[in-house]
Amino acid sequence: MDMQVGPILSALRRHKAGAVLIALQVALTLAILCNALFIVHQRLSHLSEPTGLDEANIFVIQNEWAGKASYAQLDAEARADLEVLRRLPGVADVTTSNSYPLRGAGWDDGIRLRPGQLTDTTGATVYFADEHFVRTLGLKLVAGRDFRAGEIGVMAAQDRLDPAQVIITRALADTLFHGDGAVGRTLYLAGNPATIVGVVERLQAQSVARWAADFAHRVVIVPRRLTSTLGTYYIVRTHPGQLAAAMRAAPAALVARNPRRMFDPRMGVLSFAQVRERAYESDRGMATLMGVISAVLLAITAAGIVGVTSFRVGQRRRQIGVRRALGATRRDIVRYFLVENLLVSGGGILLGVLLALAMNLWLILRFGMQGLSPTYLAAGVAVLLLLGQAAALAPALRASRVPPVEATRAG
Amino acid sequence: MFVHYLQLGLGSLRRNPLLTALMVMSIGFGVAASMVTYAVFRVVSGDPIPQKSSRLFVPQLDNRGPRYNRNGEPPDALTYTDAMALMQARRAPRQTMLYQVGLSVMPQQPGRLPFKALGYATFADFFPMFDVPFLYGRGWNADGDEARAPVVVIGRQLNQRLFGGTDSVGRTVVMDDQAYRVAGVIDDWNPQPRFFDMFSSNGYADPPQIFVPFNFAVAAGIETYGNNSCGSGGKRGSDRESWLRGECVWVSPWVELDDAAQVQGYRSFLEGYARRLREAGRFGWAPNVRLRDVRQWLDYRGAVPPESRIALAVAIGFFMICLVNTIGLLLAKFLRRAPEIGVRRALGASRRDIYLQFLAEAGMVGLAGGALGVLLTGVGMFGIGLVFQPQIARLAHLDLRLVALSLAVAIAATVLAAFYPTWRAAQVQPAWQLKSN
């Protein structure tokens, strides 16, 4: 480009205010845009994370008991319920557990490798399971075996958690044994030894909160039915296409067997698709909000650039006329205003990069977010440069149509 | 004269509709974004019990030790053993313990299905400590705590559902197969965030509907509906009785202390209690206690969700961009009228007149932007359910204060933004402008 930057700079120096305002606006926009899009990316990247379940065919019933009963009675009731559900048309298999992936809350515990170890090797989600759990959820065993019916015990929440066998996820096995075979080895759960009999490929934790992100897939499955006066979860897998019908039939069949129970109007019966939607509600909302804000922001910044550039063109009609009279082509005039915008935007972008990093640092320190990826910063810079050029183009074209005769006007 | 400036401003705005529309939209969007997020922030960061928040305290006690506690902080709740010890010590004018309960309510009418009611097991002091408003009757008294009598205080909604809203004091409610005598009915009461139960709730939930005596609930084996945290080190027990005596924390404690001397006294009592436990061999570490008041407690527990803070920060940044944008557009607009200013100045208008005229014009832009902002804020209020938890979104609403604030912020910000462009406009020299055209 044979454009002389010197005259543009000196012209800018004489009309500082407009240039500074545009640069400031570009800087602020860049800072917010990069961080907003990065938040969108982070939130959305969670959304598609697989749980390891056969999600399309699974629904969950939260069964709460009415009245008071002993733990033995409650367990007998639960087993009778499982039989009823198993006999429903379209149902492939049924299991009972204390929780399930994406539910939000449940049982977490510390895992150690040696009896005398003083601190946990890692935290892990604990799912209670019977011999139907792995099959019902559609988990893939990659090593070892499933639980046997004889291994399943019954416990209350306040009882000692000391199963002889456990199944763990590959993520937990990798954390504990770094790729060596896990089956047959021993881990200490809540201080008690347990032998690993199987490894499943993948199973997500109950919480998708950021504090739980470190052990999101580190799960230990224990062969216990957890009985509680508060109730239990039944997880049902249907044959393909039978989900809706089974979801309608299941609560009615359970109430017909024993009416002394309650299903929460909002949470009682949920398809796994609904579970997933609830779990990521705020993530999706945050992404939407950031997306909308980014779009409006870009529109406002573009409008601002158009407005101020038009003003500068109007201010310098005579000067443009002089240049045209002295032989500048229309392309030269267009280029002049585009380069001017490039310089102003460039200054704003330099400041904006600093602001974006500062804002990101605040998000990291305050909310434990990740560092802004350079890709986003680069993308933001590119978007704003293009936006600036596009916004400056219309006024620049208008400037190029200023006739040389303008030079002869008074002033 | 000022009216004349307003008219001039209006005329000028009409002459340049595109630039004016840009400015109005810029201000409108900026104001709306800030106001929507502020409305949510107002809900989540407010003081839930302003009249007493500096007199209510959460005692915390480290029963896990430096190896297992989190960043040196004691757990957020107490063990049953410590909760009972603090209750029996009675070192504060008022004190209570509480844990969440969820009981099945059996309607009196035959054929109706049972339903779940959530609330708290707590002590008599709960009601006066937290200024709980009663519709009928009252809470149980200190004897009620000790007698372990099956009494219940119910919420307005439950009273409506069971007794059609009539005075039900003395009547019976059957919950989990146990008959409870109604001691009182409370009015709608649901402080947000639910400061007294930050351990088990996220701070935002439907109003609690049942309150039963703590000692009765524990003796009856009513399980906690809330959290139970056993930590990594401590003794957990192997059945209910040993769990109850073990080191799992699940009871939320509160004390009311009226002045600095009492606070100091209670803190030394806590330290002394921890020291005695060390001497007795239960704790192997120096006393590590906390005594936080409501605001400190909410801050420590992070009652304001990160979504809200991030959204507010982004919205304020957004508003700033809108303002910078407005400054630029006003500058363009005002200086484009340099000839007009020159004529007015030549005809005798003072700089002050120019200031007044252009600030009045900016005020009009601000007013229009504010009106658009209020409209957009109303639209945004419907959308906040997408971003924030429904329990929080429900609480945020467009009230008169917010409308007034939106308009005031819009006008003030626009007039502020207009100062520089106006100053530039006032610098226009009368003679030079006359000559140039």
Coordinates of N, CA and C in Angstrom, one line a residue, chain B residues 25 140 257 289 315 333 340 365 399:
Chain B
M25 N -31.6 4.2 20.7 CA -31.5 2.7 20.9 C -30.3 2.4 21.7
W140 N -44.2 -23.0 69.7 CA -44.2 -23.6 71.0 C -43.2 -22.9 72.0
L257 N -27.1 -12.3 69.6 CA -26.2 -11.6 70.5 C -26.5 -10.1 70.4
V289 N -12.4 -21.6 65.7 CA -13.9 -21.3 65.7 C -14.1 -20.0 64.9
A315 N -23.1 -6.3 31.9 CA -24.2 -5.3 31.6 C -23.6 -3.9 31.8
K333 N -23.3 15.0 16.0 CA -24.6 15.7 15.8 C -24.4 17.2 16.1
E340 N -25.1 26.7 12.6 CA -26.3 27.2 13.3 C -25.8 27.9 14.6
V365 N -33.0 13.2 24.5 CA -32.5 11.9 24.0 C -32.5 10.9 25.1
D399 N -40.7 -3.0 39.2 CA -41.6 -2.2 40.0 C -41.4 -0.7 39.7

